[in-house]
Short mmCIF file of C-alpha atoms and ligand atoms in Angstrom, two decimals:
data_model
loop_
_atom_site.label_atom_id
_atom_site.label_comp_id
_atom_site.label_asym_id
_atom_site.label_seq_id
_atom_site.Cartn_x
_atom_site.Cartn_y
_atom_site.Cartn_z
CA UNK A 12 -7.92 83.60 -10.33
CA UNK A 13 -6.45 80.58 -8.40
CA UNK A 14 -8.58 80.28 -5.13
CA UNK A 15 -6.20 80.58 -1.79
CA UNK A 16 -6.44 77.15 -0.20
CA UNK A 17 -6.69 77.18 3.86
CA UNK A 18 -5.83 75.25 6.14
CA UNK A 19 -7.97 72.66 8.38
CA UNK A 20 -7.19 73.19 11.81
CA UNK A 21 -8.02 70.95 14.57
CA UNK A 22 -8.29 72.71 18.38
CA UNK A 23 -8.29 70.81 21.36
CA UNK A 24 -10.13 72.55 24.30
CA UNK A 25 -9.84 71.50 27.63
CA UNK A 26 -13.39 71.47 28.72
CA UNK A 27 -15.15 71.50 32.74
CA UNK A 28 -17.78 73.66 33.99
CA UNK A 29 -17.50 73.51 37.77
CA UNK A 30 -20.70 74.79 38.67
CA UNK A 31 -22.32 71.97 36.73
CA UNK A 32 -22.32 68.74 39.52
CA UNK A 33 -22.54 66.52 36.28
CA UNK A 34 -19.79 68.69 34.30
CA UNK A 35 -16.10 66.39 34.03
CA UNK A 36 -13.03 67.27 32.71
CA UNK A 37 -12.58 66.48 29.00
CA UNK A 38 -10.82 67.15 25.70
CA UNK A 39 -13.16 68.76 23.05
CA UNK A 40 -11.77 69.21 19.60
CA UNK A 41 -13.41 71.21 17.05
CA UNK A 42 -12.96 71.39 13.18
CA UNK A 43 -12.52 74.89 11.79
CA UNK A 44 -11.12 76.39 8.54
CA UNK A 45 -8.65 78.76 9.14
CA UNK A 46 -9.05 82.45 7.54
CA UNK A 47 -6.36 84.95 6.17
CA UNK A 48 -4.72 86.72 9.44
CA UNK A 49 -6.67 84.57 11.68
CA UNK A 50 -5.59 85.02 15.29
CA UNK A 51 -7.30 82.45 17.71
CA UNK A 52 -9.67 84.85 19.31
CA UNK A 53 -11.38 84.93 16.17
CA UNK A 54 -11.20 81.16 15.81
CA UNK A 55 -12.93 80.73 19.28
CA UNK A 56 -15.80 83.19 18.42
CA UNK A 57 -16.62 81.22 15.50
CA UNK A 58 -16.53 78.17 17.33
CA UNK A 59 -18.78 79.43 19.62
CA UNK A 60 -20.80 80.97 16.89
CA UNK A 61 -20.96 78.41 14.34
CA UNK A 62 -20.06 75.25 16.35
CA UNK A 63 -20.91 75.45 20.32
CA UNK A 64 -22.18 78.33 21.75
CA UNK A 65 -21.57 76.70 25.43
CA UNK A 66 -17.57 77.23 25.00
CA UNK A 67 -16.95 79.56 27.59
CA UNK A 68 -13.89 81.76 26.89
CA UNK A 69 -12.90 85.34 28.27
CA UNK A 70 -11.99 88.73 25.97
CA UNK A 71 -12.71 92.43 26.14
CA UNK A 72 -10.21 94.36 24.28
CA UNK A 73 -8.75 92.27 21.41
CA UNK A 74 -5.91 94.18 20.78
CA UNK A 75 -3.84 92.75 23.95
CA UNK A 76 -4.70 95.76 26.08
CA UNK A 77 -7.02 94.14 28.66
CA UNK A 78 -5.02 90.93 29.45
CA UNK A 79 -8.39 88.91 29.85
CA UNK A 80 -7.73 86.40 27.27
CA UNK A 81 -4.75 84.70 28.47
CA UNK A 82 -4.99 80.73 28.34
CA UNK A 83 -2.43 78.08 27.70
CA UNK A 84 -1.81 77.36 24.10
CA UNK A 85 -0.06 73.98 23.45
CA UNK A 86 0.83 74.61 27.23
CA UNK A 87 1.91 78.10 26.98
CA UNK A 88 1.00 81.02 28.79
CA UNK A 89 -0.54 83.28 25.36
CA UNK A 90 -2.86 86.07 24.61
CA UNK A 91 -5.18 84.51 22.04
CA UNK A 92 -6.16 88.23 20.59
CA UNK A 93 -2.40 88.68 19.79
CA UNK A 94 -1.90 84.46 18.70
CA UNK A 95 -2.47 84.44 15.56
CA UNK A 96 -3.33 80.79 14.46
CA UNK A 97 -0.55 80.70 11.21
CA UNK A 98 2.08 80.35 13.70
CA UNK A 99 0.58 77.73 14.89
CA UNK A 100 0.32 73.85 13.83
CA UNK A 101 -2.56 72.43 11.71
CA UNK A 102 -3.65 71.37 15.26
CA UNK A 103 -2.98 72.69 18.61
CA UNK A 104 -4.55 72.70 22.59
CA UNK A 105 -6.02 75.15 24.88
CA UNK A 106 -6.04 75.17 27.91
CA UNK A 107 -7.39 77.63 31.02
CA UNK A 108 -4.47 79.30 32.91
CA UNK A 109 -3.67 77.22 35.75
CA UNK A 110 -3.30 78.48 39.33
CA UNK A 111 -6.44 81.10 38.72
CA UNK A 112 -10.02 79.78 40.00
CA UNK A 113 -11.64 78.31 37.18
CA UNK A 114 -14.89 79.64 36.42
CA UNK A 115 -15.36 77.20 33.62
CA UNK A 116 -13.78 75.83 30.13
CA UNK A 117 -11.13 78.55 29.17
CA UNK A 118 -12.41 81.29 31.22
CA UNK A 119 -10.24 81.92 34.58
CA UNK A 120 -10.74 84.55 37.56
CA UNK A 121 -7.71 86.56 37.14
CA UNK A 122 -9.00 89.35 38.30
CA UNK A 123 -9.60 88.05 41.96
CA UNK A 124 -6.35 86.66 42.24
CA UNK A 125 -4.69 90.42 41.71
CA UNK A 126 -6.95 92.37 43.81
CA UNK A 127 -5.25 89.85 46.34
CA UNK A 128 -2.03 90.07 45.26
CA UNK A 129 -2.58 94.67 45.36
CA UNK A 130 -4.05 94.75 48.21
CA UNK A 131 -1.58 92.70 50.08
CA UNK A 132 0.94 94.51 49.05
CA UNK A 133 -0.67 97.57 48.52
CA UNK A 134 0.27 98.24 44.88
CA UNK A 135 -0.57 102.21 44.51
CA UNK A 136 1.44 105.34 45.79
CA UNK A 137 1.55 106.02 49.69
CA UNK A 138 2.43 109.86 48.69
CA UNK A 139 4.58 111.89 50.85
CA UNK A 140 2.84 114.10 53.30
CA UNK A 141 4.14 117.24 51.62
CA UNK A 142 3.04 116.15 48.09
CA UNK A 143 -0.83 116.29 49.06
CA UNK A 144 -0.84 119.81 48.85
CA UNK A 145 -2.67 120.41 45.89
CA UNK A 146 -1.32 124.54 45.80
CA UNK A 147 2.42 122.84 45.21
CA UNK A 148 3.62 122.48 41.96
CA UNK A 149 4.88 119.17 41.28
CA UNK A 150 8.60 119.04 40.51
CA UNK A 151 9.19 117.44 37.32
CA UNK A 152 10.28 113.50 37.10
CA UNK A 153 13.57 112.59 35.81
CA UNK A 154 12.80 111.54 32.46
CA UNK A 155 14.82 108.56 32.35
CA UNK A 156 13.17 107.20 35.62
CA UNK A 157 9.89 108.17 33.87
CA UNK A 158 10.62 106.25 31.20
CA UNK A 159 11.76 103.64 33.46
CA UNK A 160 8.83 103.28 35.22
CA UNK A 161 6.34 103.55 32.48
CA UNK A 162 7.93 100.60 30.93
CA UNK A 163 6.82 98.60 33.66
CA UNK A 164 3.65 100.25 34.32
CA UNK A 165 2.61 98.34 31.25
CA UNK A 166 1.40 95.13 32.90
CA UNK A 167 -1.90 94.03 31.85
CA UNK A 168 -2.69 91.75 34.98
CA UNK A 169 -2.81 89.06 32.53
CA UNK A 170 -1.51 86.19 34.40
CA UNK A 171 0.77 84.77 32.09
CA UNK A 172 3.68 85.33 34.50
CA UNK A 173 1.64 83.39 37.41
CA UNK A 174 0.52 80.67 34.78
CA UNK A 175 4.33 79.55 33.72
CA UNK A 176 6.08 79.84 37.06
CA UNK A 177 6.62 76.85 38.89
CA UNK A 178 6.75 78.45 42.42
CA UNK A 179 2.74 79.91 41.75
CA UNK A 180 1.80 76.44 41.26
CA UNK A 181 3.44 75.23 44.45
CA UNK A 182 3.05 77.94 46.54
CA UNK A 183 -0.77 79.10 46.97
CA UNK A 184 0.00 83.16 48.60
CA UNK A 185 3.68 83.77 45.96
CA UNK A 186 2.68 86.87 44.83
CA UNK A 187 4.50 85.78 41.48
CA UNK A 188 6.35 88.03 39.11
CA UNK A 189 3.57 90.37 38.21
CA UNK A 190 3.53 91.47 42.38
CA UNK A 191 7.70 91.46 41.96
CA UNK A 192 7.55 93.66 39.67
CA UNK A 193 5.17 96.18 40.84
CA UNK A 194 7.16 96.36 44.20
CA UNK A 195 10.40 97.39 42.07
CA UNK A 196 8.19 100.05 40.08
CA UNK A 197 7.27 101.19 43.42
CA UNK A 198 10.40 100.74 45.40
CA UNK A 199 11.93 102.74 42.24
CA UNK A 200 8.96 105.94 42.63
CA UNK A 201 10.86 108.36 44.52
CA UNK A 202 6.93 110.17 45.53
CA UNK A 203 6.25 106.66 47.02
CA UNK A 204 7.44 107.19 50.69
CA UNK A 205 7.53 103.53 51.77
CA UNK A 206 10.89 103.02 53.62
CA UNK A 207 13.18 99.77 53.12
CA UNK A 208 11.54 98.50 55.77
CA UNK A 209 8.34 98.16 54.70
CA UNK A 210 8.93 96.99 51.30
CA UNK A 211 10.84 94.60 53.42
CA UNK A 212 7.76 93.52 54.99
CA UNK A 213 5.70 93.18 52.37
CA UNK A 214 8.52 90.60 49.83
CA UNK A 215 10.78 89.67 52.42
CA UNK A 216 9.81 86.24 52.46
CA UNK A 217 8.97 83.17 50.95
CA UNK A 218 5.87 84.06 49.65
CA UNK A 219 7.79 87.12 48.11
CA UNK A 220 10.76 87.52 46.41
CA UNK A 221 12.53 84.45 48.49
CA UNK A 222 10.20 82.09 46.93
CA UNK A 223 11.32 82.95 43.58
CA UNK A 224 13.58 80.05 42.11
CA UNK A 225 14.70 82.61 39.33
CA UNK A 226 12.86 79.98 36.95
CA UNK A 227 12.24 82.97 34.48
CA UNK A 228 9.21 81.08 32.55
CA UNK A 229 7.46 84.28 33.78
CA UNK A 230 9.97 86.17 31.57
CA UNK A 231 9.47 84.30 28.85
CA UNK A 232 5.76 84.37 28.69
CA UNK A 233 5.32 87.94 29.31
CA UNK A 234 3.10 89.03 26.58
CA UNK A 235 4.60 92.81 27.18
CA UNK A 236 8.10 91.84 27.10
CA UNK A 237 8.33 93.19 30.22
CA UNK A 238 11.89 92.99 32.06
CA UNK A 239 10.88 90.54 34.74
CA UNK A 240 14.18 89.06 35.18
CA UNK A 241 15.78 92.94 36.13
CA UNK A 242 12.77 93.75 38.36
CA UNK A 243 13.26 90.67 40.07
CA UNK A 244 16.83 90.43 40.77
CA UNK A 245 16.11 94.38 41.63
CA UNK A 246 13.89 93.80 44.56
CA UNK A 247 15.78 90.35 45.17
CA UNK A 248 19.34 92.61 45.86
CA UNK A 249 17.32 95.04 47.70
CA UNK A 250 15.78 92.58 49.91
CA UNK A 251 18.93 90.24 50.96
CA UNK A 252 20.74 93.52 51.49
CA UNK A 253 17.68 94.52 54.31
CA UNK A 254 17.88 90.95 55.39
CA UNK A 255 21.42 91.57 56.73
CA UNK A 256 21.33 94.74 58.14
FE1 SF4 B 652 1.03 89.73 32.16
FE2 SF4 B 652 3.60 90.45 31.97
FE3 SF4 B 652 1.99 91.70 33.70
FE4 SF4 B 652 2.72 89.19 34.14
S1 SF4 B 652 4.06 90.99 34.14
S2 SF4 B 652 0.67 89.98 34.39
S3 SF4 B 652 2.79 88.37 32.08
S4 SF4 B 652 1.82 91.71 31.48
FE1 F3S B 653 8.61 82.21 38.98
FE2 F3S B 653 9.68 84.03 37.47
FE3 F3S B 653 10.70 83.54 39.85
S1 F3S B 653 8.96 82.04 36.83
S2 F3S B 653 10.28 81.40 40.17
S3 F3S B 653 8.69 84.39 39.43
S4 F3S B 653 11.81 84.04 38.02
FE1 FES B 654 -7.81 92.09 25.74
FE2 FES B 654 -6.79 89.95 24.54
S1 FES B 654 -8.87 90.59 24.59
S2 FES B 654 -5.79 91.36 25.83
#
């Protein structure tokens, strides 16, 4: 039986521990032989198993449910549980996401950075009055606008969005596309009883939807395909329209 021959690849990591004083930047590349269906989660584990077990890299779900695993890949926004490394060059980079506090090597603190973003623009249903009654029966959605806003509903919080939009890395407080789009999913939720106005308040500005250039690398990254560019230009029409009233 003729023996499957693999490939050598060769992964630069973009290394710096800033809790370490004597820690500085610096590319690391490691030597690995790649495996049948390989994605580059499973190349970083056995890095860290077999070659450097002080690689510091972040993962929970590894089927692109969690969004924890986001880095830049050959300076790409990416998942690595859903990369897989055959699509890939015989060698490549990683990178953490930029624009997230670095906690060290390829591990980020998304997870601060939206808390921030939700509470600021407090990303969960402000029900109507009448709908807390708990004896009412709930009227049944619309099923397209269900459908509508499940679609949307299935951001991971990845990052990827922030990472490859220009205005995040300029702009410290944008709430970036991920934010965008949860104000259109709730601007769109007809139980949500925020008026204009306060939607208004929240995106009306430069560090909301005004700050977007319409660069779109966020749509292009997004991981879930999501339709950034609608949501956007959504909450963008929405906005100019309450801007001129
Ligand atoms: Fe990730 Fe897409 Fe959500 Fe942005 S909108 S955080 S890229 S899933
Ligand atoms: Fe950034 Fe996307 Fe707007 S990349 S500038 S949020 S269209
Ligand atoms: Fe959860 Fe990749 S490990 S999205």
């Amino acid at each position: 039986m003729n023996e499957v021959k693999h490939r050598k690849l060769k992964i630069s990591v973009l290394r710096y521990n800033p809790q370490d004083p004597e820690s500085v930047p610096h590319i690391q590349t490691y030597e690995l032989e790649e495996a049948d269906g390989m994605t580059l989660f499973i190349a970083l584990n056995e890095i860290r198993e077999k070659l450097d077990p002080s690689l510091q890299f972040d993962y929970v779900c590894r089927a692109g449910i969690c969004g924890s695993c986001a880095m830049l890949v050959n300076g790409r926004p990416a998942l690595t549980c859903r990369q897989l490394t055959k699509d890939l060059g015989d060698e490549f980079t990683l990178a953490p996401l930029p624009v997230f506090e670095l906690i060290g090597d390829l591990s980020v603190n998304t997870g601060k950075w939206m808390r921030g973003m939700s509470e600021r623009l407090e990303t969960w249903i402000h029900a109507k009055e009448q709908e807390i009654d708990l004896r009412r029966i709930e009227e049944p959605m619309d099923p397209e606008l269900a459908e509508k806003l499940y679609e949307v509903d299935r951001c991971i919080e990845c990052g990827c969005c922030v990472a490859g939009c220009g205005t995040a890395r300029m702009r410290q407080d944008f709430v970036g596309a991920v934010g965008l789009n949860k104000i259109a999913r709730f601007k769109l939720d007809p139980r949500d009883a925020r008026s204009d106005d306060d939607f208004y308040e929240l995106v009306g500005d430069d560090d909301g939807v005004f700050g977007c250039m319409s660069l779109l690398g966020c749509h292009d990254v997004c991981p879930k395909q999501l339709p950034l560019q609608t949501q956007i230009a959504y909450v963008r029409r929405k906005m100019v329209a309450m801007a001129f009233v």
